[in-house]
Tab-separated table of C-alpha atoms and ligand atoms in Angstrom:
chain	number	residue	atom	x	y	z
N	1	MET	CA	75.089	30.159	10.298
N	2	LEU	CA	76.124	27.078	8.521
N	3	GLU	CA	75.898	25.234	11.851
N	4	GLN	CA	72.372	26.708	12.280
N	5	LEU	CA	71.514	25.416	8.890
N	6	GLU	CA	72.771	21.937	9.668
N	7	LYS	CA	70.927	21.855	12.972
N	8	LEU	CA	67.713	23.023	11.202
N	9	TYR	CA	68.194	20.175	8.613
N	10	GLN	CA	68.585	17.582	11.292
N	11	ASP	CA	65.716	18.780	13.351
N	12	ALA	CA	63.376	19.101	10.356
N	13	MET	CA	64.226	15.685	9.183
N	14	ALA	CA	63.602	14.203	12.735
N	15	GLU	CA	60.217	16.059	12.860
N	16	LEU	CA	59.352	14.738	9.568
N	17	GLU	CA	59.968	11.216	10.679
N	18	ALA	CA	57.389	11.681	13.383
N	19	VAL	CA	54.587	13.023	11.064
N	20	THR	CA	51.792	10.566	10.577
N	21	SER	CA	48.904	12.599	9.323
N	22	SER	CA	48.349	14.777	6.401
N	23	GLU	CA	47.326	17.589	8.586
N	24	ALA	CA	50.703	17.420	10.544
N	25	LEU	CA	52.438	17.124	7.150
N	26	ARG	CA	50.935	20.377	5.977
N	27	GLU	CA	51.954	22.141	9.189
N	28	TRP	CA	55.538	20.764	8.815
N	29	ASP	CA	55.707	22.149	5.196
N	30	SER	CA	54.607	25.749	6.091
N	31	ARG	CA	56.838	25.735	9.168
N	32	THR	CA	59.958	24.525	7.292
N	33	LEU	CA	59.754	25.161	3.595
N	34	GLY	CA	56.902	27.748	3.443
N	35	GLN	CA	57.311	31.415	2.658
N	36	LYS	CA	57.635	32.182	6.339
N	37	GLY	CA	59.405	28.859	7.050
N	38	ALA	CA	62.616	28.273	8.883
N	39	VAL	CA	64.705	27.775	5.769
N	40	THR	CA	63.445	30.944	4.049
N	41	LEU	CA	64.109	32.955	7.212
N	42	LEU	CA	67.666	31.534	7.431
N	43	LEU	CA	68.339	32.224	3.807
N	44	ARG	CA	67.300	35.881	4.324
N	45	GLY	CA	70.186	36.250	6.643
N	46	ILE	CA	72.644	35.550	3.908
N	47	GLY	CA	73.478	39.242	3.432
N	48	GLY	CA	74.923	39.398	6.962
N	49	LEU	CA	77.625	36.877	6.110
N	50	PRO	CA	81.058	37.810	4.952
N	51	LYS	CA	81.365	37.767	1.186
N	52	GLU	CA	83.611	34.693	0.933
N	53	GLU	CA	81.264	32.549	2.930
N	54	ARG	CA	78.059	33.470	1.072
N	55	ALA	CA	78.703	31.093	-1.846
N	56	ASP	CA	79.225	28.079	0.335
N	57	PHE	CA	76.321	28.829	2.513
N	58	GLY	CA	74.109	29.434	-0.471
N	59	LYS	CA	75.028	26.180	-2.036
N	60	ARG	CA	74.507	24.149	1.134
N	61	ALA	CA	71.220	25.887	1.863
N	62	ASN	CA	69.923	24.985	-1.588
N	63	GLU	CA	71.006	21.270	-1.044
N	64	VAL	CA	69.221	21.313	2.271
N	65	LYS	CA	66.126	22.762	0.728
N	66	LEU	CA	66.115	20.190	-1.951
N	67	ALA	CA	66.671	17.306	0.439
N	68	LEU	CA	63.936	18.524	2.640
N	69	ALA	CA	61.523	18.859	-0.310
N	70	GLU	CA	62.417	15.326	-1.409
N	71	ALA	CA	61.967	13.918	2.032
N	72	PHE	CA	58.655	15.737	2.254
N	73	ALA	CA	57.444	14.238	-1.022
N	74	ALA	CA	58.401	10.716	0.122
N	75	ARG	CA	56.711	11.184	3.536
N	76	GLU	CA	53.589	12.553	1.882
N	77	THR	CA	53.201	9.484	-0.242
N	78	LEU	CA	53.668	7.289	2.820
N	79	VAL	CA	51.140	9.204	4.950
N	80	ARG	CA	48.584	9.006	2.140
N	81	GLU	CA	48.899	5.342	1.775
N	82	HIS	CA	48.665	4.963	5.467
N	83	GLU	CA	45.545	7.052	5.703
N	84	LEU	CA	43.898	5.262	2.742
N	85	ALA	CA	44.566	1.952	4.432
N	86	ARG	CA	43.144	3.160	7.747
N	87	ASP	CA	40.035	4.536	5.944
N	88	LEU	CA	39.403	1.230	4.333
N	89	GLU	CA	39.976	-0.533	7.587
N	90	GLU	CA	37.515	1.532	9.427
N	91	GLY	CA	34.894	1.560	6.611
N	92	GLN	CA	34.879	-2.224	6.355
N	93	ILE	CA	31.467	-3.927	6.651
N	94	ASP	CA	31.026	-6.586	9.257
N	95	VAL	CA	29.316	-9.244	7.108
N	96	THR	CA	28.462	-11.285	10.150
N	97	LEU	CA	26.009	-8.612	11.483
N	98	PRO	CA	22.336	-9.533	11.080
N	99	GLY	CA	20.773	-7.698	8.110
N	100	ARG	CA	18.503	-4.809	8.478
N	101	GLY	CA	15.043	-5.801	7.565
N	102	ARG	CA	12.944	-3.871	5.049
N	103	ALA	CA	9.243	-3.542	5.804
N	104	VAL	CA	7.195	-5.035	2.973
N	105	GLY	CA	3.659	-3.773	2.360
N	106	GLY	CA	0.807	-6.120	2.146
N	107	LEU	CA	-2.720	-6.260	0.664
N	108	HIS	CA	-5.485	-4.870	2.756
N	109	PRO	CA	-7.705	-7.633	4.169
N	110	SER	CA	-10.639	-6.251	2.042
N	111	THR	CA	-8.577	-6.497	-1.083
N	112	GLN	CA	-7.574	-9.989	-0.143
N	113	THR	CA	-11.200	-11.010	0.401
N	114	LEU	CA	-12.264	-9.396	-2.783
N	115	ARG	CA	-9.624	-11.239	-4.789
N	116	GLU	CA	-10.656	-14.479	-3.236
N	117	LEU	CA	-14.206	-13.650	-4.274
N	118	TYR	CA	-13.140	-12.702	-7.858
N	119	HIS	CA	-11.335	-16.053	-8.192
N	120	ILE	CA	-14.277	-18.134	-7.137
N	121	TRP	CA	-16.818	-16.231	-9.229
N	122	ALA	CA	-14.487	-16.161	-12.204
N	123	ASP	CA	-14.216	-19.926	-11.940
N	124	MET	CA	-18.014	-20.031	-12.039
N	125	GLY	CA	-18.135	-17.973	-15.187
N	126	PHE	CA	-18.781	-14.460	-13.812
N	127	GLN	CA	-16.942	-11.507	-15.307
N	128	VAL	CA	-16.247	-8.306	-13.234
N	129	TYR	CA	-18.196	-5.271	-14.301
N	130	ARG	CA	-17.129	-2.001	-12.582
N	131	SER	CA	-19.749	0.563	-11.986
N	132	ARG	CA	-19.362	4.023	-10.386
N	133	ASP	CA	-19.194	5.215	-6.826
N	134	VAL	CA	-20.832	8.549	-7.505
N	135	GLU	CA	-24.348	7.723	-8.765
N	136	SER	CA	-27.593	9.377	-9.707
N	137	ASP	CA	-30.471	9.125	-7.377
N	138	GLU	CA	-32.329	7.721	-10.395
N	139	MET	CA	-29.945	4.772	-10.816
N	140	ASN	CA	-29.544	4.075	-7.121
N	141	PHE	CA	-33.181	4.193	-6.333
N	142	THR	CA	-35.857	4.963	-8.882
N	143	LEU	CA	-34.857	2.541	-11.624
N	144	LEU	CA	-34.440	-0.176	-8.981
N	145	ASN	CA	-38.125	0.183	-8.264
N	146	ILE	CA	-37.834	2.522	-5.334
N	147	PRO	CA	-39.684	5.625	-6.229
N	148	GLU	CA	-39.162	9.040	-4.568
N	149	HIS	CA	-40.766	9.252	-1.118
N	150	HIS	CA	-41.209	5.492	-1.064
N	151	PRO	CA	-40.647	4.321	2.525
N	152	ALA	CA	-38.270	1.669	1.274
N	153	ARG	CA	-35.669	4.401	0.809
N	154	ASP	CA	-35.249	4.398	4.519
N	155	MET	CA	-33.403	1.099	4.073
N	156	TRP	CA	-30.509	3.179	2.754
N	157	ASP	CA	-29.300	6.349	4.518
N	158	THR	CA	-27.798	8.375	1.747
N	159	PHE	CA	-24.788	10.796	1.266
N	160	HIS	CA	-26.003	13.509	-0.966
N	161	THR	CA	-23.588	15.773	-2.965
N	162	THR	CA	-24.153	19.454	-3.556
N	163	THR	CA	-25.432	18.594	-6.964
N	164	PRO	CA	-29.224	17.737	-6.780
N	165	GLY	CA	-29.853	14.175	-7.856
N	166	VAL	CA	-26.182	13.063	-7.457
N	167	ILE	CA	-25.369	10.772	-4.542
N	168	LEU	CA	-22.869	8.287	-3.368
N	169	ARG	CA	-24.153	4.877	-4.098
N	170	THR	CA	-25.663	3.200	-1.095
N	171	HIS	CA	-25.271	-0.215	-2.603
N	172	THR	CA	-23.914	-1.903	-5.775
N	173	SER	CA	-27.306	-2.670	-7.091
N	174	PRO	CA	-27.538	0.374	-9.541
N	175	GLY	CA	-24.707	-1.350	-11.364
N	176	GLN	CA	-27.343	-3.997	-12.380
N	177	VAL	CA	-29.174	-1.427	-14.472
N	178	ARG	CA	-25.823	-0.088	-15.990
N	179	ALA	CA	-24.546	-3.590	-16.738
N	180	MET	CA	-27.912	-4.542	-18.442
N	181	ARG	CA	-27.900	-1.370	-20.433
N	182	GLU	CA	-24.283	-1.628	-21.461
N	183	LEU	CA	-23.843	-5.411	-22.037
N	184	GLY	CA	-27.379	-6.428	-22.816
N	185	GLY	CA	-27.536	-5.467	-26.383
N	186	ASP	CA	-30.954	-3.758	-26.022
N	187	GLY	CA	-32.250	-6.793	-24.173
N	188	SER	CA	-30.951	-9.420	-26.568
N	189	GLN	CA	-27.863	-10.826	-24.714
N	190	PRO	CA	-27.540	-12.896	-21.582
N	191	ILE	CA	-25.320	-11.538	-18.762
N	192	ARG	CA	-23.250	-13.099	-15.978
N	193	VAL	CA	-21.291	-10.530	-13.973
N	194	ILE	CA	-20.204	-9.583	-10.441
N	195	LEU	CA	-20.069	-5.968	-9.579
N	196	PRO	CA	-17.711	-5.169	-6.794
N	197	GLY	CA	-17.194	-1.738	-5.217
N	198	MET	CA	-17.418	0.647	-2.333
N	199	CYS	CA	-20.689	1.687	-0.901
N	200	TYR	CA	-21.527	4.550	1.338
N	201	ARG	CA	-24.203	5.065	3.857
N	202	TYR	CA	-24.952	8.036	6.055
N	203	GLU	CA	-25.044	5.809	9.207
N	204	GLN	CA	-24.017	5.863	12.845
N	205	VAL	CA	-20.659	4.146	12.899
N	206	THR	CA	-20.638	1.146	15.247
N	207	THR	CA	-18.723	-2.040	15.685
N	208	ARG	CA	-20.973	-3.576	13.087
N	209	SER	CA	-21.677	-0.770	10.615
N	210	GLU	CA	-19.367	1.649	8.823
N	211	MET	CA	-20.059	4.671	6.586
N	212	GLN	CA	-18.245	2.868	3.778
N	213	PHE	CA	-17.900	-0.784	3.006
N	214	HIS	CA	-17.580	-2.927	-0.005
N	215	GLN	CA	-20.299	-4.880	-1.727
N	216	LEU	CA	-20.070	-7.545	-4.299
N	217	GLU	CA	-23.091	-7.712	-6.418
N	218	GLY	CA	-23.935	-10.606	-8.652
N	219	LEU	CA	-26.286	-10.549	-11.700
N	220	ALA	CA	-27.270	-13.328	-14.100
N	221	ILE	CA	-29.709	-12.661	-16.833
N	222	GLY	CA	-31.012	-15.194	-19.361
N	223	ARG	CA	-33.963	-16.707	-21.056
N	224	ASN	CA	-34.694	-19.393	-18.496
N	225	ILE	CA	-33.083	-18.480	-15.280
N	226	ARG	CA	-34.963	-19.633	-12.170
N	227	MET	CA	-34.892	-19.535	-8.422
N	228	SER	CA	-33.172	-22.955	-8.447
N	229	ASP	CA	-30.306	-21.450	-10.470
N	230	LEU	CA	-29.843	-18.758	-7.748
N	231	LYS	CA	-29.944	-21.396	-4.985
N	232	GLY	CA	-27.581	-23.695	-6.773
N	233	THR	CA	-25.134	-21.032	-7.644
N	234	VAL	CA	-24.996	-19.495	-4.247
N	235	THR	CA	-24.677	-22.958	-2.593
N	236	GLU	CA	-21.736	-23.742	-4.789
N	237	PHE	CA	-20.156	-20.396	-3.997
N	238	ALA	CA	-20.583	-21.075	-0.323
N	239	ARG	CA	-18.829	-24.507	-0.552
N	240	ARG	CA	-15.879	-22.947	-2.442
N	241	MET	CA	-15.644	-20.030	0.015
N	242	PHE	CA	-16.356	-21.764	3.281
N	243	GLY	CA	-15.597	-25.435	2.747
N	244	ALA	CA	-17.136	-28.424	0.989
N	245	ASN	CA	-19.560	-29.089	3.841
N	246	ALA	CA	-20.933	-25.534	4.131
N	247	ALA	CA	-24.653	-25.670	4.519
N	248	VAL	CA	-26.755	-22.727	3.107
N	249	ARG	CA	-30.290	-21.593	3.916
N	250	PHE	CA	-32.556	-19.117	2.254
N	251	ARG	CA	-34.967	-16.899	4.345
N	252	ALA	CA	-37.778	-14.932	2.713
N	253	SER	CA	-37.098	-11.217	2.821
N	254	TYR	CA	-37.895	-7.958	0.994
N	255	PHE	CA	-35.960	-5.845	-1.496
N	256	PRO	CA	-37.848	-3.540	-3.935
N	257	PHE	CA	-35.778	-4.697	-6.848
N	258	THR	CA	-36.133	-8.449	-6.497
N	259	GLU	CA	-39.231	-10.598	-6.354
N	260	PRO	CA	-39.254	-12.939	-4.660
N	261	SER	CA	-36.469	-11.694	-2.263
N	262	MET	CA	-34.442	-13.606	0.239
N	263	GLU	CA	-31.607	-13.489	2.694
N	264	ILE	CA	-28.846	-16.061	2.511
N	265	ASP	CA	-27.347	-17.658	5.541
N	266	VAL	CA	-24.381	-20.073	5.767
N	267	GLU	CA	-24.142	-22.469	8.688
N	268	CYS	CA	-21.692	-21.018	11.106
N	269	PHE	CA	-18.302	-22.453	10.057
N	270	LEU	CA	-16.791	-21.829	13.502
N	271	CYS	CA	-19.239	-23.805	15.578
N	272	GLY	CA	-20.705	-25.898	12.884
N	273	GLY	CA	-24.216	-24.785	13.695
N	274	SER	CA	-24.214	-25.527	17.321
N	275	GLY	CA	-24.074	-21.886	18.295
N	276	CYS	CA	-21.154	-19.588	19.366
N	277	ARG	CA	-20.199	-15.937	19.897
N	278	VAL	CA	-19.581	-15.244	16.216
N	279	CYS	CA	-22.994	-16.351	14.991
N	280	LYS	CA	-24.625	-15.043	18.245
N	281	TYR	CA	-25.705	-18.579	19.139
N	282	ALA	CA	-27.918	-18.798	16.085
N	283	GLY	CA	-25.814	-21.357	14.270
N	284	TRP	CA	-26.229	-19.421	11.087
N	285	LEU	CA	-24.450	-16.358	9.540
N	286	GLU	CA	-26.028	-14.007	7.048
N	287	ILE	CA	-23.875	-13.502	3.995
N	288	ALA	CA	-25.971	-11.941	1.366
N	289	GLY	CA	-29.282	-10.415	0.222
N	290	ALA	CA	-30.639	-11.827	-3.069
N	291	GLY	CA	-33.626	-12.540	-5.224
N	292	MET	CA	-35.066	-12.882	-8.702
N	293	VAL	CA	-34.675	-9.566	-10.654
N	294	HIS	CA	-37.962	-7.558	-10.486
N	295	PRO	CA	-39.732	-7.293	-13.823
N	296	THR	CA	-39.720	-3.510	-13.576
N	297	VAL	CA	-35.942	-3.521	-13.120
N	298	LEU	CA	-35.497	-5.959	-16.028
N	299	ARG	CA	-37.527	-3.549	-18.223
N	300	ASN	CA	-35.501	-0.541	-16.961
N	301	GLY	CA	-32.335	-2.525	-18.149
N	302	GLY	CA	-33.833	-2.994	-21.649
N	303	TYR	CA	-35.274	-6.505	-21.310
N	304	ASP	CA	-38.702	-7.867	-21.892
N	305	PRO	CA	-39.686	-9.583	-18.622
N	306	SER	CA	-41.911	-12.041	-20.510
N	307	GLN	CA	-38.899	-13.471	-22.314
N	308	TRP	CA	-36.032	-12.840	-19.821
N	309	SER	CA	-35.460	-13.416	-16.206
N	310	GLY	CA	-32.503	-13.230	-13.824
N	311	PHE	CA	-31.196	-13.427	-10.308
N	312	ALA	CA	-29.085	-10.954	-8.280
N	313	PHE	CA	-27.351	-11.048	-5.002
N	314	GLY	CA	-25.306	-8.559	-2.901
N	315	MET	CA	-22.702	-9.723	-0.373
N	316	GLY	CA	-20.422	-7.915	1.974
N	317	PRO	CA	-16.628	-8.692	1.714
N	318	GLU	CA	-15.796	-7.061	4.990
N	319	ARG	CA	-18.531	-9.130	6.779
N	320	MET	CA	-16.962	-12.288	5.331
N	321	ALA	CA	-13.496	-11.171	6.392
N	322	MET	CA	-14.758	-10.449	9.854
N	323	LEU	CA	-16.356	-13.891	10.089
N	324	LYS	CA	-13.425	-15.678	8.652
N	325	HIS	CA	-10.760	-13.990	10.917
N	326	GLY	CA	-12.784	-13.391	13.926
N	327	ILE	CA	-12.647	-9.573	13.581
N	328	THR	CA	-14.960	-8.051	16.171
N	329	ASP	CA	-15.127	-4.417	14.975
N	330	ILE	CA	-15.699	-3.268	11.400
N	331	ARG	CA	-14.019	0.050	12.196
N	332	TYR	CA	-10.602	-1.620	12.098
N	333	PHE	CA	-10.896	-1.858	8.233
N	334	TRP	CA	-10.535	1.957	7.626
N	335	GLY	CA	-8.715	2.819	10.752
N	336	ASN	CA	-5.371	2.389	9.079
N	337	ASP	CA	-3.785	0.948	12.216
N	338	LEU	CA	-0.810	-1.109	11.139
N	339	ARG	CA	-1.082	-3.371	14.157
N	340	PHE	CA	-4.434	-4.569	12.586
N	341	LEU	CA	-3.319	-4.495	8.972
N	342	GLU	CA	-0.082	-6.296	9.459
N	343	GLN	CA	-1.970	-9.387	10.754
N	344	PHE	CA	-3.098	-10.124	7.182
O	401	LIG	N1	-28.648	-4.098	-2.563
O	401	LIG	C1	-29.050	-4.780	-1.476
O	401	LIG	C2	-28.553	-4.080	-0.162
O	401	LIG	O1	-27.670	-3.340	-0.252
O	401	LIG	C3	-28.573	-6.219	-1.497
O	401	LIG	C4	-29.176	-7.038	-2.661
O	401	LIG	C5	-28.564	-7.077	-3.777
O	401	LIG	C6	-30.451	-7.611	-2.512
O	401	LIG	C7	-29.080	-7.861	-4.920
O	401	LIG	C8	-30.977	-8.286	-3.552
O	401	LIG	C9	-30.304	-8.350	-4.798
O	401	LIG	O2	-28.996	-4.436	0.855
């Protein structure tokens, strides 16, 4: 049995030498030193030995056990270190690999255009006045000199809500009355504001018209504001927006809330007026509706039209973005197609 013990010792030590993983180490431990391990089993046989041999065998067996346990502990440390080193090696980052790009969001082309407009108008002394998207029929039409059943209402196809008299604004012009009432000090203060915002029209969606779009309204009220002020202001704006040489023209038109009314064109900045696809070979591009604030509207805003006058205009940021970037279909704006949006 003593020989068996020595052989077991030699074999176990040799096996331990070959162990390189903690898993194999655990196996070796239970196979050798565990409760059902080889050493335990051999020790159980001690009763079968002649009495005089038992003491020697027991002593040797304990030595072997201790030696194996020590060897195990030493091996365990070694294997751990080895495994840690391997983990670090495998987990290493290759710093020469190209980095993974992170997608960065951008501003919507409409927002970009609006901000450009805010800058220009701010430099020219206009403050932003924010009106509301959900409007009363009265503000959107009646107070703007468009009585109920008046045929001029057909100019704006309207989204109605389930509440009678509450609609989605079809243009930013109702903000004129709100601004006059809120900032005008009962008709005693001059006003110079722009009113940006989304407008809604119950319209057939085509390449040129959407159900929703931005407008940027302008309003100036003072004691001596004349048509020449409107012309000069808009011309200056066009130069800042489209370049120092931008030519502007004013065409007579009709809006119920301005008198006289006009439409404003800029000379096509793509072809310089000679005619191209963008301006439909007209040489001119329409950028805004405008006019002198109608006396009735001034009165509705709290001003005495015999003392006060003003001009107003309404321009379309999406149209301007389309012209500037050669966008051929307005539906791209709210289509949320990244292939479109990422170009800006
Ligand atoms: N509100 C008009 C429209 O939507 C534009 C406009 C604004 C015209 C201000 C004159 C003055 O068509």
